[in-house]
Tab-separated table of C-alpha atoms in Angstrom:
chain	number	residue	atom	x	y	z
B	205	MET	CA	0.038	-0.134	0.087
B	206	SER	CA	1.280	3.472	-0.899
B	207	ALA	CA	1.781	6.211	1.809
B	208	LEU	CA	-1.149	8.144	0.087
B	209	ASN	CA	-3.405	4.992	0.626
B	210	ASP	CA	-1.966	4.720	4.149
B	211	LEU	CA	-2.976	8.530	4.675
B	212	THR	CA	-6.481	8.013	3.538
B	213	GLU	CA	-6.716	4.911	5.791
B	214	ALA	CA	-5.235	6.733	8.588
B	215	ILE	CA	-7.879	9.540	8.412
B	216	LYS	CA	-10.596	6.759	8.145
B	217	LYS	CA	-9.249	5.092	11.389
B	218	GLY	CA	-8.278	8.271	13.006
B	219	ASP	CA	-4.667	6.988	13.551
B	220	ARG	CA	-2.843	10.153	14.156
B	221	LYS	CA	0.590	8.659	14.170
B	222	LEU	CA	0.192	7.249	10.744
B	223	ALA	CA	-1.490	10.256	9.348
B	224	THR	CA	1.612	12.390	10.535
B	225	ALA	CA	4.049	9.893	9.335
B	226	SER	CA	2.416	9.469	6.120
B	227	THR	CA	2.345	13.218	5.379
B	228	GLU	CA	5.960	13.474	6.086
B	229	THR	CA	6.809	10.689	4.009
B	230	GLU	CA	4.987	11.956	1.012
B	231	LEU	CA	6.423	15.526	1.399
B	232	ALA	CA	9.962	14.042	1.624
B	233	ALA	CA	9.217	11.986	-1.482
B	234	GLY	CA	8.228	15.114	-3.450
B	235	THR	CA	4.600	14.531	-3.599
B	236	SER	CA	2.698	17.768	-4.245
B	237	PRO	CA	0.871	19.203	-1.202
B	238	ASN	CA	-2.472	19.503	-3.164
B	239	THR	CA	-2.285	15.491	-4.004
B	240	ILE	CA	-1.561	14.780	-0.045
B	241	LEU	CA	-4.541	17.035	0.640
B	242	GLU	CA	-6.684	15.255	-1.744
B	243	ALA	CA	-5.771	12.036	0.108
B	244	LEU	CA	-6.675	13.378	3.391
B	245	ILE	CA	-9.949	14.862	1.984
B	246	GLU	CA	-10.793	11.442	0.619
B	247	GLY	CA	-10.538	9.950	4.097
B	248	MET	CA	-12.643	12.471	5.731
B	249	ASP	CA	-15.318	12.245	2.974
B	250	ASP	CA	-15.439	8.612	3.846
B	251	VAL	CA	-15.826	9.269	7.554
B	252	GLY	CA	-18.681	11.992	6.826
B	253	GLN	CA	-20.654	9.515	4.539
B	254	ARG	CA	-20.301	6.693	7.255
B	255	PHE	CA	-21.592	9.305	9.802
B	256	LYS	CA	-24.586	10.342	7.858
B	257	ALA	CA	-25.408	6.719	7.364
B	258	ASN	CA	-25.188	6.173	11.242
B	259	GLN	CA	-22.326	3.483	10.730
B	260	ILE	CA	-20.093	5.558	13.020
B	261	PHE	CA	-20.880	8.064	15.736
B	262	VAL	CA	-19.493	11.239	17.084
B	263	PRO	CA	-16.473	10.025	19.014
B	264	GLU	CA	-15.234	8.374	15.760
B	265	VAL	CA	-15.777	11.537	13.806
B	266	LEU	CA	-13.861	13.468	16.511
B	267	ILE	CA	-10.879	10.988	16.425
B	268	ALA	CA	-10.784	11.121	12.643
B	269	ALA	CA	-10.996	15.058	12.691
B	270	ARG	CA	-8.012	15.000	15.224
B	271	ALA	CA	-5.949	12.875	12.898
B	272	MET	CA	-6.765	15.116	10.001
B	273	LYS	CA	-5.805	18.220	12.112
B	274	GLU	CA	-2.499	16.882	12.903
B	275	ALA	CA	-1.670	16.069	9.283
B	276	MET	CA	-2.826	19.372	8.373
B	277	ALA	CA	-0.551	21.028	10.796
B	278	ILE	CA	2.312	19.567	8.824
B	279	LEU	CA	0.860	20.246	5.339
B	280	GLU	CA	-0.666	23.582	5.683
B	281	PRO	CA	2.666	25.771	5.443
B	282	LYS	CA	3.670	23.609	2.158
B	283	LEU	CA	0.071	24.520	0.759
B	284	VAL	CA	0.739	28.144	1.328
B	285	GLU	CA	4.053	28.099	-0.410
B	286	ALA	CA	2.239	26.226	-3.094
B	287	GLY	CA	-0.125	29.023	-3.492
B	288	TYR	CA	-3.080	26.890	-2.390
B	289	LYS	CA	-6.540	28.275	-2.465
B	290	PRO	CA	-9.269	27.200	-0.158
B	291	LEU	CA	-12.690	26.230	-1.883
B	292	ALA	CA	-14.313	29.135	0.148
B	293	THR	CA	-14.361	30.887	3.556
B	294	ALA	CA	-17.027	30.005	6.150
B	295	VAL	CA	-17.630	31.815	9.428
B	296	VAL	CA	-19.212	29.385	11.901
B	297	GLY	CA	-20.461	29.923	15.496
B	298	THR	CA	-23.047	29.046	17.994
B	299	VAL	CA	-25.556	31.825	18.226
B	300	GLU	CA	-25.991	34.258	21.018
B	301	GLY	CA	-27.323	32.745	24.366
B	302	ASP	CA	-26.080	29.279	23.498
B	303	LEU	CA	-22.954	27.788	24.871
B	304	HIS	CA	-23.171	24.413	23.248
B	305	ASP	CA	-20.205	23.641	20.876
B	306	ILE	CA	-19.842	19.826	20.141
B	307	GLY	CA	-22.140	20.021	17.049
B	308	LYS	CA	-20.436	23.316	16.011
B	309	ASN	CA	-17.029	21.883	16.341
B	310	LEU	CA	-17.916	18.828	14.388
B	311	VAL	CA	-19.018	21.144	11.492
B	312	VAL	CA	-15.827	23.105	11.752
B	313	MET	CA	-13.589	20.115	11.455
B	314	MET	CA	-15.629	18.449	8.729
B	315	LEU	CA	-15.511	21.688	6.676
B	316	LYS	CA	-11.807	22.083	7.370
B	317	GLY	CA	-11.255	18.504	6.079
B	318	ALA	CA	-13.371	19.193	2.795
B	319	SER	CA	-11.022	22.001	1.915
B	320	PHE	CA	-12.822	25.060	3.281
B	321	GLN	CA	-11.055	27.868	5.321
B	322	VAL	CA	-13.049	28.122	8.473
B	323	ILE	CA	-13.045	30.953	10.867
B	324	ASP	CA	-14.620	29.636	14.317
B	325	LEU	CA	-16.338	32.143	16.407
B	326	GLY	CA	-16.874	30.000	19.271
B	327	THR	CA	-20.367	29.954	21.349
B	328	ASN	CA	-22.526	32.657	22.351
B	329	VAL	CA	-21.796	34.870	19.342
B	330	SER	CA	-23.892	38.024	18.865
B	331	PRO	CA	-25.206	38.781	15.428
B	332	GLU	CA	-22.949	41.994	15.161
B	333	LYS	CA	-19.872	39.742	15.603
B	334	PHE	CA	-20.985	37.355	12.686
B	335	VAL	CA	-21.301	40.378	10.544
B	336	GLU	CA	-17.738	41.762	11.597
B	337	ALA	CA	-16.327	38.415	10.911
B	338	VAL	CA	-17.872	38.228	7.299
B	339	LYS	CA	-16.759	41.786	6.361
B	340	GLU	CA	-13.130	41.066	7.691
B	341	SER	CA	-12.834	37.742	6.084
B	342	GLY	CA	-14.830	38.159	2.889
B	343	ALA	CA	-16.401	35.103	3.762
B	344	THR	CA	-19.114	33.618	1.466
B	345	VAL	CA	-20.692	31.088	3.962
B	346	VAL	CA	-22.084	31.646	7.551
B	347	GLY	CA	-22.878	28.534	9.557
B	348	LEU	CA	-25.277	29.230	12.592
B	349	SER	CA	-25.604	26.501	15.301
B	350	ALA	CA	-28.080	26.215	18.325
B	351	LEU	CA	-29.013	23.471	20.431
B	352	LEU	CA	-31.705	25.065	22.536
B	353	THR	CA	-35.109	26.081	21.408
B	354	THR	CA	-34.817	29.192	23.433
B	355	THR	CA	-31.732	30.374	21.237
B	356	MET	CA	-33.326	29.575	17.991
B	357	PRO	CA	-34.661	33.302	17.522
B	358	ALA	CA	-31.038	34.524	17.761
B	359	MET	CA	-30.652	32.620	14.365
B	360	LYS	CA	-33.204	35.074	12.793
B	361	LYS	CA	-31.652	37.962	14.497
B	362	THR	CA	-28.299	37.086	12.887
B	363	ILE	CA	-29.607	36.391	9.430
B	364	ASP	CA	-31.465	39.643	9.670
B	365	ALA	CA	-28.290	41.533	10.741
B	366	ILE	CA	-26.430	39.983	7.707
B	367	ASN	CA	-29.085	41.076	5.189
B	368	GLU	CA	-29.481	44.692	6.833
B	369	ALA	CA	-25.530	44.815	6.505
B	370	ARG	CA	-26.007	44.326	2.781
B	371	LEU	CA	-23.514	41.589	2.526
B	372	GLU	CA	-23.877	40.215	-0.834
B	373	GLY	CA	-22.983	36.856	-1.910
B	374	VAL	CA	-23.241	35.402	1.525
B	375	SER	CA	-25.124	32.173	1.947
B	376	VAL	CA	-26.370	31.273	5.442
B	377	ILE	CA	-26.719	27.664	6.773
B	378	ILE	CA	-28.377	26.718	10.016
B	379	GLY	CA	-28.316	23.529	12.151
B	380	GLY	CA	-28.611	22.005	15.682
B	381	ALA	CA	-30.794	19.512	17.426
B	382	PRO	CA	-34.110	21.594	17.411
B	383	VAL	CA	-33.691	23.078	14.085
B	384	THR	CA	-35.792	21.845	11.084
B	385	GLN	CA	-35.876	22.653	7.377
B	386	ALA	CA	-39.231	24.503	7.963
B	387	PHE	CA	-37.564	26.591	10.357
B	388	ALA	CA	-34.847	27.419	8.110
B	389	ASP	CA	-37.294	28.520	5.527
B	390	GLU	CA	-39.128	30.523	7.948
B	391	VAL	CA	-36.220	32.515	9.158
B	392	GLY	CA	-34.783	32.961	5.476
B	393	ALA	CA	-31.732	30.869	5.842
B	394	ASN	CA	-30.087	29.551	2.414
B	395	GLY	CA	-29.588	25.988	3.761
B	396	PHE	CA	-30.329	23.737	6.670
B	397	ALA	CA	-28.158	20.670	7.810
B	398	PRO	CA	-29.311	17.915	10.046
B	399	ASP	CA	-25.803	16.874	10.982
B	400	ALA	CA	-22.038	17.812	10.317
B	401	ALA	CA	-21.677	15.572	7.128
B	402	SER	CA	-24.965	16.915	5.697
B	403	ALA	CA	-23.442	20.571	6.485
B	404	VAL	CA	-20.505	19.996	4.056
B	405	ASP	CA	-22.794	18.709	1.313
B	406	THR	CA	-25.097	21.553	1.708
B	407	VAL	CA	-22.281	24.199	1.788
B	408	ARG	CA	-20.653	22.756	-1.374
B	409	THR	CA	-24.167	22.957	-3.103
B	410	LEU	CA	-24.547	26.587	-2.040
B	411	ILE	CA	-21.121	27.789	-3.217
B	412	ASN	CA	-21.664	26.068	-6.631
B	413	ALA	CA	-25.240	27.415	-7.109
């Protein structure tokens, strides 16, 4: 098995040692950073699809994402040198009044694993902070997370703030345990995702629309 195949398998299994060793082996052999990134993304895509199909669960996704993160720490400087451009920039956060972050963290890791640049604003993020981050970064995607029904109205406030700021070309995707497609339609979101893997698919669709 080649080191590239090892790399894809390492991400699927969440094997951090193999992921970092295979990344270093490929770089030393002169493999292009983009080719190595594709092998990493292939592994993370597989993890995302199995998560969607309920074949694996949150702990396995977190372990795979950690392996991806460590491999990316080695690869990122080489990608920058090679002039690599991410697919798009996304600003992600849990809305104002909500301190839950596991789902949001999963989305952040899955998006990074799918070749997006992600600005993670954390939890309890005000509408103003989302707007400011989009203006500063030029992001074209905003991801809003909420785990409590009591904080869902903050999603509408944030979407309204983005619209009022006249941030053109920005798509908003929302998700979280109590959130539904009907609610997304009601508050004017561009997309809804029931889980982290679906979030990646939805964001890909939105940026290609």
